[in-house]
PDB file of C-alpha atoms in Angstrom:
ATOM      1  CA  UNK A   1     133.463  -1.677  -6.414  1.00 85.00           C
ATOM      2  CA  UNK A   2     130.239  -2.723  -6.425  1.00 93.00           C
ATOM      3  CA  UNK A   3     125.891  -0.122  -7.292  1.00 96.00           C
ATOM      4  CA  UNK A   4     125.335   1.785  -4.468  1.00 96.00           C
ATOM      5  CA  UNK A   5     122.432  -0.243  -3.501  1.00 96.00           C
ATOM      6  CA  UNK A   6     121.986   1.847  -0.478  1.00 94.00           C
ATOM      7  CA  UNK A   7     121.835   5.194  -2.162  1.00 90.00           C
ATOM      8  CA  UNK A   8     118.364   4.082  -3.715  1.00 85.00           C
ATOM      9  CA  UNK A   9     116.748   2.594  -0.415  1.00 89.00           C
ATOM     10  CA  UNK A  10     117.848  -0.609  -2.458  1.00 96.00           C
ATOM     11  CA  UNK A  11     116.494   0.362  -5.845  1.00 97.00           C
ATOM     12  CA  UNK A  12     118.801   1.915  -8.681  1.00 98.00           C
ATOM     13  CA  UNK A  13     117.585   2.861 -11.954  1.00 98.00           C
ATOM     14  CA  UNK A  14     118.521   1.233 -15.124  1.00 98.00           C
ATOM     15  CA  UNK A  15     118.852   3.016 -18.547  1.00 98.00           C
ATOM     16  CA  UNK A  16     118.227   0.716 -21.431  1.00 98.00           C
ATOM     17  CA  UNK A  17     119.546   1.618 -24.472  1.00 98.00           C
ATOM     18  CA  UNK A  18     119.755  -0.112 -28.125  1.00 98.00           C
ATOM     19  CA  UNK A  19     123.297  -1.311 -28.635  1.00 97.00           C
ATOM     20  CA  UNK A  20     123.010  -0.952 -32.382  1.00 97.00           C
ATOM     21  CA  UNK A  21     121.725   2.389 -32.712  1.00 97.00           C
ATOM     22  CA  UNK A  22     122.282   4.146 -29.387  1.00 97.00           C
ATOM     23  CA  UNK A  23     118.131   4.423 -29.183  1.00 98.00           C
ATOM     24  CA  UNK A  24     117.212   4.483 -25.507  1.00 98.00           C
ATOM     25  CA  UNK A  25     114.481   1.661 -25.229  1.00 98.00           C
ATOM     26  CA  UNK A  26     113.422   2.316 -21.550  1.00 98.00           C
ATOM     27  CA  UNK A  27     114.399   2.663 -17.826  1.00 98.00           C
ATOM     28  CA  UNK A  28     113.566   0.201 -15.008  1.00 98.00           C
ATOM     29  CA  UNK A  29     114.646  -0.366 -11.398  1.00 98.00           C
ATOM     30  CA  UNK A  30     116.943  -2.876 -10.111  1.00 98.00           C
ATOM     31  CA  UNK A  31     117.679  -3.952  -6.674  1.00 98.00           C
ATOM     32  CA  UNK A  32     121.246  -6.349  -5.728  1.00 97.00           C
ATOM     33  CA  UNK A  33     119.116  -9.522  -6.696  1.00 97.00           C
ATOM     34  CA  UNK A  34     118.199  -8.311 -10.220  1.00 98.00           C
ATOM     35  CA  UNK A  35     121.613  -7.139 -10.793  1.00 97.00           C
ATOM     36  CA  UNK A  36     123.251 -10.298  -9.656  1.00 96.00           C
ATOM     37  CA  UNK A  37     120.511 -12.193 -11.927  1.00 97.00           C
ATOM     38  CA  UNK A  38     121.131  -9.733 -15.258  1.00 97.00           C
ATOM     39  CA  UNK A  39     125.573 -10.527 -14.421  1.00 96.00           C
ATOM     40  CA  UNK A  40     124.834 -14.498 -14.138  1.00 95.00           C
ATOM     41  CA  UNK A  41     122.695 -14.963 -17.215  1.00 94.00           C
ATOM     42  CA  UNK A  42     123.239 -12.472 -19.503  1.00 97.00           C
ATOM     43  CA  UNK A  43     119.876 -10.871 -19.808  1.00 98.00           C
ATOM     44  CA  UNK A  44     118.079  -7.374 -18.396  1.00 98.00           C
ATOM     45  CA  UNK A  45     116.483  -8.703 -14.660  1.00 98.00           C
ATOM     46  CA  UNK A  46     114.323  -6.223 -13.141  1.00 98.00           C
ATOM     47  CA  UNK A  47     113.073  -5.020  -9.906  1.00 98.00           C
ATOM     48  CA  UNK A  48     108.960  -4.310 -10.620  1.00 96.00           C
ATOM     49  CA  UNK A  49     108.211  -1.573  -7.903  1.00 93.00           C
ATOM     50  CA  UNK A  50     104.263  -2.254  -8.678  1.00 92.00           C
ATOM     51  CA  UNK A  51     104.787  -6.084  -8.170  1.00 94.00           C
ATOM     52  CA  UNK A  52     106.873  -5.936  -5.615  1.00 96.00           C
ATOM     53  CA  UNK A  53     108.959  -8.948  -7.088  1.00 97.00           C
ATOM     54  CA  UNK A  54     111.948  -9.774  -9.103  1.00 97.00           C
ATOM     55  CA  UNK A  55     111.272  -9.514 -13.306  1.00 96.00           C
ATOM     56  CA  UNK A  56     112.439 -11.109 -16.305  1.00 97.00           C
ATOM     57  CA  UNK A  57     111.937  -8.557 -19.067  1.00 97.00           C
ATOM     58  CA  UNK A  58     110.369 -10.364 -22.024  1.00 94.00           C
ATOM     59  CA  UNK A  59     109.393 -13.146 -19.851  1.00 91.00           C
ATOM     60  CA  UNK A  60     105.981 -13.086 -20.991  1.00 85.00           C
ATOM     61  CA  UNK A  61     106.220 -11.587 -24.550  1.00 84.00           C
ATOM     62  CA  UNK A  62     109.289 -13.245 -25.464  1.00 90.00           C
ATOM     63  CA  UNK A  63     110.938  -9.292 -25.677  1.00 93.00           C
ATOM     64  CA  UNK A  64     113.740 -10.227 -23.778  1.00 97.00           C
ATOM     65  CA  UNK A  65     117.089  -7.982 -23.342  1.00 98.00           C
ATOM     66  CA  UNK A  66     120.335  -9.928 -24.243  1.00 98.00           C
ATOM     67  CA  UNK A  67     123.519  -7.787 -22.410  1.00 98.00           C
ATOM     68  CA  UNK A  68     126.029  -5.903 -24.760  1.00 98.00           C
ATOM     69  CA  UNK A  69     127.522  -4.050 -22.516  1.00 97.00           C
ATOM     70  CA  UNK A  70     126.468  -2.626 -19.187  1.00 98.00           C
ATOM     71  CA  UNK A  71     128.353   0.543 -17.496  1.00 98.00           C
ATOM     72  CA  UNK A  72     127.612   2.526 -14.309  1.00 98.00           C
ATOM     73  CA  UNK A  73     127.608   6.013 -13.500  1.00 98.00           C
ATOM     74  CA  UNK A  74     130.023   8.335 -11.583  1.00 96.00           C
ATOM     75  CA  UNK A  75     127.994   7.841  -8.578  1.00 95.00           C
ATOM     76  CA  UNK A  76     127.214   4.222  -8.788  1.00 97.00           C
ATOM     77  CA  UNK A  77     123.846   4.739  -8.176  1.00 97.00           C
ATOM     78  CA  UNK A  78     122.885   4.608 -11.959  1.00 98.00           C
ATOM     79  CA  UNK A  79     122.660   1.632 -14.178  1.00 98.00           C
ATOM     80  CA  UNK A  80     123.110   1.528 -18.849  1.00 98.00           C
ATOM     81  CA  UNK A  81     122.689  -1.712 -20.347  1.00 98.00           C
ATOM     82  CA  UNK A  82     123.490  -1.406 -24.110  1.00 98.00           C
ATOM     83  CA  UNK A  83     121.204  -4.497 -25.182  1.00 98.00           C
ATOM     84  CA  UNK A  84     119.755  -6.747 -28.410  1.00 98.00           C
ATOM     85  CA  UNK A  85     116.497  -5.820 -28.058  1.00 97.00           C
ATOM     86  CA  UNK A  86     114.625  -9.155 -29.002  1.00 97.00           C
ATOM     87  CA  UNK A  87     110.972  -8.675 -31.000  1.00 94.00           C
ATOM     88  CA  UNK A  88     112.211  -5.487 -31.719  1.00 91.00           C
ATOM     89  CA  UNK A  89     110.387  -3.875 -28.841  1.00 93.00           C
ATOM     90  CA  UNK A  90     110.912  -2.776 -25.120  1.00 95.00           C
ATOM     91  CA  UNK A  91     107.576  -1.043 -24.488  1.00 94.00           C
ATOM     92  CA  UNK A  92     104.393  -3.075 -23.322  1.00 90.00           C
ATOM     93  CA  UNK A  93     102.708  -0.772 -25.472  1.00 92.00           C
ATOM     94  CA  UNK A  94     103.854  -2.330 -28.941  1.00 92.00           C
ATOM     95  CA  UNK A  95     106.712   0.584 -29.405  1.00 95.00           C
ATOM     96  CA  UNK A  96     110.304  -0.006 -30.084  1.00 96.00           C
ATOM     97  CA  UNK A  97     110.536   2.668 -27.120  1.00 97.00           C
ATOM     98  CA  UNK A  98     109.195   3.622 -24.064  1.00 97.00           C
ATOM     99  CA  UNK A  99     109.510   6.952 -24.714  1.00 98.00           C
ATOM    100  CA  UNK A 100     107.424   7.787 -28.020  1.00 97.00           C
ATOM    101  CA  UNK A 101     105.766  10.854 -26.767  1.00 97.00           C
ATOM    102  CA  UNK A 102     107.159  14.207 -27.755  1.00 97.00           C
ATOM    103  CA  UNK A 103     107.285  16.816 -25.172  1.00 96.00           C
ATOM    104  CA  UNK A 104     106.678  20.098 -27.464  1.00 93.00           C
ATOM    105  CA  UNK A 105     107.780  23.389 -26.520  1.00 86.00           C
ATOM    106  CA  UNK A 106     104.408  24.487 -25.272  1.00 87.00           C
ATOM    107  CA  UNK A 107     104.405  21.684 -23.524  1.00 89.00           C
ATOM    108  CA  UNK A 108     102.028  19.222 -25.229  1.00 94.00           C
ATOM    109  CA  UNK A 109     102.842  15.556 -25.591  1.00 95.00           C
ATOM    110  CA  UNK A 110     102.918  14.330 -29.226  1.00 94.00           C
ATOM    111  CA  UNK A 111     102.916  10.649 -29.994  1.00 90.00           C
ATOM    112  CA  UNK A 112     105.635   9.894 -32.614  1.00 85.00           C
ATOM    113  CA  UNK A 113     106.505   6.469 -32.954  1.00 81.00           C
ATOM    114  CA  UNK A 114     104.721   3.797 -34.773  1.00 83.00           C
ATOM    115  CA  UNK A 115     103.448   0.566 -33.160  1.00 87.00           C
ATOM    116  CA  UNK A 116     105.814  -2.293 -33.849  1.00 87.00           C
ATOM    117  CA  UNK A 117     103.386  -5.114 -32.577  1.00 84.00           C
ATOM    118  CA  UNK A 118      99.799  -5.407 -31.085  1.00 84.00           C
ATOM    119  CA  UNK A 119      99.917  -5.927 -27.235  1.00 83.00           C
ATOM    120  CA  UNK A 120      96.839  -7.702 -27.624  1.00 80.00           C
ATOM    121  CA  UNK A 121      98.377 -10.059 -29.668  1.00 78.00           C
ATOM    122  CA  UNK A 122     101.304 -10.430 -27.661  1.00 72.00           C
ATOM    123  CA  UNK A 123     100.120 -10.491 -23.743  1.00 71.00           C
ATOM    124  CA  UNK A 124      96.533 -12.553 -24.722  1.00 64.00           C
ATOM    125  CA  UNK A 125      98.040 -15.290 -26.690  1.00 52.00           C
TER     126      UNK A 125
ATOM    127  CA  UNK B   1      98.883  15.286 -19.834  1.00 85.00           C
ATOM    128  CA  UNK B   2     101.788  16.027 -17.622  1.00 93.00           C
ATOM    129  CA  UNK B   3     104.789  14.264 -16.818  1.00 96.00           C
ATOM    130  CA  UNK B   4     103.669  12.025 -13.069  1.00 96.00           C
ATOM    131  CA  UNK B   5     105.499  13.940 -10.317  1.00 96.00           C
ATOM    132  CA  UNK B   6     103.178  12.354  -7.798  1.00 94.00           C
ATOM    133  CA  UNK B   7     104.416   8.672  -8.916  1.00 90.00           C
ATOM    134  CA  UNK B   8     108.101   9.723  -7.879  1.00 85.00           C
ATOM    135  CA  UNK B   9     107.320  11.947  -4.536  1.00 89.00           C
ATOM    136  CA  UNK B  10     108.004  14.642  -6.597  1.00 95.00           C
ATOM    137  CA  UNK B  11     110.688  13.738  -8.334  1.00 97.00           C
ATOM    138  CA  UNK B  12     111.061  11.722 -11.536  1.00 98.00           C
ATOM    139  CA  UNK B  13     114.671  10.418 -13.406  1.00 98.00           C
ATOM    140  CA  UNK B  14     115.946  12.248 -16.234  1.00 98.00           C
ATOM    141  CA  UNK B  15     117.660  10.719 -18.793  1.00 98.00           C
ATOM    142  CA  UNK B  16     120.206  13.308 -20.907  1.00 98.00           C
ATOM    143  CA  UNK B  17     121.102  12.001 -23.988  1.00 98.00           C
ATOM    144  CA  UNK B  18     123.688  14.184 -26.647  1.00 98.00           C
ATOM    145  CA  UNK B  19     121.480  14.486 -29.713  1.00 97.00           C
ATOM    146  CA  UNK B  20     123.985  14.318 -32.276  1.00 97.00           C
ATOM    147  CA  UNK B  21     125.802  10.935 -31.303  1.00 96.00           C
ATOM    148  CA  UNK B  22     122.936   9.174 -29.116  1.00 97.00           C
ATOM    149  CA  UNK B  23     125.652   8.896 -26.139  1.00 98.00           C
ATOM    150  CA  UNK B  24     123.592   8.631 -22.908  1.00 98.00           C
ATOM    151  CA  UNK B  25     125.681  11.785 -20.477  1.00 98.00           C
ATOM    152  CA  UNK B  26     123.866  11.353 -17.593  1.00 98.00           C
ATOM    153  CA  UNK B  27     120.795  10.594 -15.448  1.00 98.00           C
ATOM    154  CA  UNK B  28     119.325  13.578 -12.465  1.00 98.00           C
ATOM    155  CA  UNK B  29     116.012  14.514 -11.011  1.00 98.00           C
ATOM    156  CA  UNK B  30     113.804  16.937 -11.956  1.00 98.00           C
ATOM    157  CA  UNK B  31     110.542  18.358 -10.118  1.00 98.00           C
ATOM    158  CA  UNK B  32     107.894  20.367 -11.221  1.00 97.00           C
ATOM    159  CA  UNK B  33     109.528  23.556 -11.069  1.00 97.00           C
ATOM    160  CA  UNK B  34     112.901  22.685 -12.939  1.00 98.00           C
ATOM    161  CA  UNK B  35     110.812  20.910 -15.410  1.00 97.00           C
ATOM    162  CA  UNK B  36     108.788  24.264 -16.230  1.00 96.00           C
ATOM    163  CA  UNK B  37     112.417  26.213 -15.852  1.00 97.00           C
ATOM    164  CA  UNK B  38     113.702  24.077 -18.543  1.00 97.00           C
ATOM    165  CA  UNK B  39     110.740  24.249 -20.633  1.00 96.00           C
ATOM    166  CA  UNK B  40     111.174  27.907 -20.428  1.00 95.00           C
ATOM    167  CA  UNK B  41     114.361  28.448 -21.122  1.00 94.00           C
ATOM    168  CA  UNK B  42     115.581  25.861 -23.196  1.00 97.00           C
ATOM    169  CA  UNK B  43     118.557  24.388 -20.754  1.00 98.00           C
ATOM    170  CA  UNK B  44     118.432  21.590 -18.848  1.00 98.00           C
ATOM    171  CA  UNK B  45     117.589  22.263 -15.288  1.00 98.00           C
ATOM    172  CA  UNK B  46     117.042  19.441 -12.257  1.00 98.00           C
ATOM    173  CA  UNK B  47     116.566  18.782  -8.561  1.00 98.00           C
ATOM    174  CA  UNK B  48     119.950  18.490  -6.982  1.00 96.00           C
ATOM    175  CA  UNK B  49     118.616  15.980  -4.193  1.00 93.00           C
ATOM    176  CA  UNK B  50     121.720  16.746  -2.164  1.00 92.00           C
ATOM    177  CA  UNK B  51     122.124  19.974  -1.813  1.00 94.00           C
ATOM    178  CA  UNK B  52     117.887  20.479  -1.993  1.00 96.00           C
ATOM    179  CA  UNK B  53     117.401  23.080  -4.519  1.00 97.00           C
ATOM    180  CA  UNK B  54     117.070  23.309  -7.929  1.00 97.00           C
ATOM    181  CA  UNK B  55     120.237  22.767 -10.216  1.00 96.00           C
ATOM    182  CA  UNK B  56     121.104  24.945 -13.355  1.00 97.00           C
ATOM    183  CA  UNK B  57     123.113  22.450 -14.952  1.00 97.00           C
ATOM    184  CA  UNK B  58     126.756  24.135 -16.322  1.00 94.00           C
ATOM    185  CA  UNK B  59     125.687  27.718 -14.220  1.00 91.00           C
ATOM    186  CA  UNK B  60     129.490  26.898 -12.670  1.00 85.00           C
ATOM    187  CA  UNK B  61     131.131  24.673 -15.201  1.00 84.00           C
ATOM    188  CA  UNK B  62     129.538  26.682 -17.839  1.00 90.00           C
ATOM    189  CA  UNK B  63     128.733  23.345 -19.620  1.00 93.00           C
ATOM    190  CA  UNK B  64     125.337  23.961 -20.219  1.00 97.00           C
ATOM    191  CA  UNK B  65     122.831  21.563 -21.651  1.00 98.00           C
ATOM    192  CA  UNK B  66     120.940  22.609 -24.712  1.00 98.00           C
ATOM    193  CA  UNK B  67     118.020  21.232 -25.131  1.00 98.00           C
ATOM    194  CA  UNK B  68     117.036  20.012 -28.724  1.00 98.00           C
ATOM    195  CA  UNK B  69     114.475  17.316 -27.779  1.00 97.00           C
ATOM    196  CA  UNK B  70     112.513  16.023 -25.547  1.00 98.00           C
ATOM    197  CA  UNK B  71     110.719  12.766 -24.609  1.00 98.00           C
ATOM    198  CA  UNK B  72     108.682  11.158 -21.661  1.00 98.00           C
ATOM    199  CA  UNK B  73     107.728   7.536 -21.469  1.00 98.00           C
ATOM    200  CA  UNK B  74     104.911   5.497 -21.431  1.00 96.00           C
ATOM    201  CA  UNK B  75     104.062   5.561 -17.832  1.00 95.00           C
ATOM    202  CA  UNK B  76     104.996   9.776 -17.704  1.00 97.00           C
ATOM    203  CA  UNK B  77     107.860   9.045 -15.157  1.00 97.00           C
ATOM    204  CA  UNK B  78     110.470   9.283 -16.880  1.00 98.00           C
ATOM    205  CA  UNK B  79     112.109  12.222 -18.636  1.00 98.00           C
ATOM    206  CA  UNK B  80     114.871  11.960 -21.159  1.00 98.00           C
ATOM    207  CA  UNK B  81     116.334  14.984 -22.824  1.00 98.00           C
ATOM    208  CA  UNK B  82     118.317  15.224 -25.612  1.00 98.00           C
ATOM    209  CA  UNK B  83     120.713  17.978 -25.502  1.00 98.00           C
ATOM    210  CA  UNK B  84     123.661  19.980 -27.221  1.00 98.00           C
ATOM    211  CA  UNK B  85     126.325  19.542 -24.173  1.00 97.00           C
ATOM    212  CA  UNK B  86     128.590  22.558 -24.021  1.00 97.00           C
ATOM    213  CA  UNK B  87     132.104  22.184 -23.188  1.00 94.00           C
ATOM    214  CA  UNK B  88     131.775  18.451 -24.584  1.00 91.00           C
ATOM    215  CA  UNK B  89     131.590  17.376 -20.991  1.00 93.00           C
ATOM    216  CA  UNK B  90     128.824  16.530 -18.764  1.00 95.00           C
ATOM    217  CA  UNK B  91     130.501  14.970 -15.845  1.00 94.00           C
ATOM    218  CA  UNK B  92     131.831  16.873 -13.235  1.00 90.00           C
ATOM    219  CA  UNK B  93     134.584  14.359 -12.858  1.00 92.00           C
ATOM    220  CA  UNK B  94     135.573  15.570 -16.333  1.00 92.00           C
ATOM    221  CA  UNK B  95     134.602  12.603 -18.452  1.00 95.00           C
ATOM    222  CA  UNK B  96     131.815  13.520 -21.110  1.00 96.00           C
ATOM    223  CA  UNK B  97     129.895  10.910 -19.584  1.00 97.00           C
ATOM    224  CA  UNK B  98     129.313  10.354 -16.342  1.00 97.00           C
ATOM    225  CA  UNK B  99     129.133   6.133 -17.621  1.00 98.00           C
ATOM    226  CA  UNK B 100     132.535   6.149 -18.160  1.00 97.00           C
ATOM    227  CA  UNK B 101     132.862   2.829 -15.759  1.00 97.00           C
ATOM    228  CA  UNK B 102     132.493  -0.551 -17.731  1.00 97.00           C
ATOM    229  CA  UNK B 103     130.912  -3.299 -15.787  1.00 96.00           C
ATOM    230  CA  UNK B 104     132.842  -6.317 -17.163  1.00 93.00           C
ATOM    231  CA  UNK B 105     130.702 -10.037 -17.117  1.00 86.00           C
ATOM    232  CA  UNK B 106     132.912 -11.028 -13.692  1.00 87.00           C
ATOM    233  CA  UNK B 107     131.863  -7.884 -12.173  1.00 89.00           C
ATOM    234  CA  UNK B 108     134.713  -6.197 -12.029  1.00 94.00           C
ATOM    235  CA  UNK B 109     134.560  -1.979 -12.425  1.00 95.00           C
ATOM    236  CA  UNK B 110     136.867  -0.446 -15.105  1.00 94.00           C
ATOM    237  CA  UNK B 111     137.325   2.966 -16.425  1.00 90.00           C
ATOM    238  CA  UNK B 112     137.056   3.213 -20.066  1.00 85.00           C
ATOM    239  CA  UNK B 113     136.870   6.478 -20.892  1.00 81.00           C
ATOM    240  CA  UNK B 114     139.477   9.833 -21.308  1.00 83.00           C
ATOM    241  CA  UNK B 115     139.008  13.043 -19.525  1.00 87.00           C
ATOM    242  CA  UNK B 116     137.647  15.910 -21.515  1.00 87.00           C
ATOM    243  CA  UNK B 117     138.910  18.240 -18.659  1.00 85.00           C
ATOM    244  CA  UNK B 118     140.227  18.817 -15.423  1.00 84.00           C
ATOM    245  CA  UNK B 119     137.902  19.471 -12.661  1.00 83.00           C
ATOM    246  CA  UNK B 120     140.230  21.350 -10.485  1.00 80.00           C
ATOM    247  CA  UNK B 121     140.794  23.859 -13.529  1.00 78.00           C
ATOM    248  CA  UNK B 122     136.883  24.373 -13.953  1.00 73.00           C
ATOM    249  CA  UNK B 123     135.772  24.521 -10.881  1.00 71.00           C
ATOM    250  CA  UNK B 124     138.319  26.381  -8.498  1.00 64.00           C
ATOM    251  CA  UNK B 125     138.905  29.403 -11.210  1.00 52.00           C
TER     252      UNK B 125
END
């Protein structure tokens, strides 16, 4: 058995979730290339739809993604890797988490999270 | 702000996560009008892209998706809510989570995971 590739017009999204805690980090595409990349060396490959072009998470910032565990979906057309999240964060931002907006009941967004580095200091070194 | 339906033709990923244990369940669509629905009502609600209509998740299965939390990320397209999941199963192939395939480092596909029910006896009552 192999991602349903096709299903996503050769994009399937990944989850990426925190092995240790369970936190989820982030989500990203991948297309067969990525995935074959992530398998071979052990850390998170990406597909980056604005690029256009294959990505090493961390690559630049040194935030890579090493591979606990990865599992697919019912469908095969999603992706979870359970990672080590190097630098202690996945967002470009400077959060542990992609996702450190609240979505309140009324519907306003709430930042919750605190920054764990500067991006300036990380992207402009 | 608003989560980005534009960026996703409509339709943006949503990451369902049980709040109490951190296990990631699933991953559907939502548009704009299951994303107010679920605001409203306080279950999870999403875009069923096959059958093109809008999904009540558990309105057959009964297992209904609380919502406790929610989150969007950085680039507002992607959703991830964290739910109470009635019935303690979100899959519809009776696993509680529809990752219940390991992807092992030669590639290989295995099931890991124990049914929580029997489709047949939920769905053909």
């Amino acid at each position: 058995m192999k991602p349903d590739f096709e299903k996503g017009n050769g994009l399937l999204p990944v989850i990426v979730q925190e092995w240790e805690t369970g936190e989820v980090l982030m989500l990203a595409y991948t297309n067969r290339q990525a995935w074959e990349k992530t398998l071979e060396n052990g850390q998170a490959h990406f597909y980056s739809r604005s690029r256009k072009s294959i990505w090493h998470k961390g690559g630049t910032s040194g935030h890579v993604q090493k591979i606990r565990e990865i599992r697919i979906d019912c469908d095969l057309d999603t992706i979870l890797y359970m990672v080590d999240q190097m630098g202690g964060a996945a967002c470009h931002k400077g959060y542990k988490s992609c996702f450190f907006t609240r979505v309140e009941k009324d519907g306003r967004f709430l930042e919750h999270a605190e920054k764990v580095f500067d991006p300036k200091e990380v992207y402009n070194k």
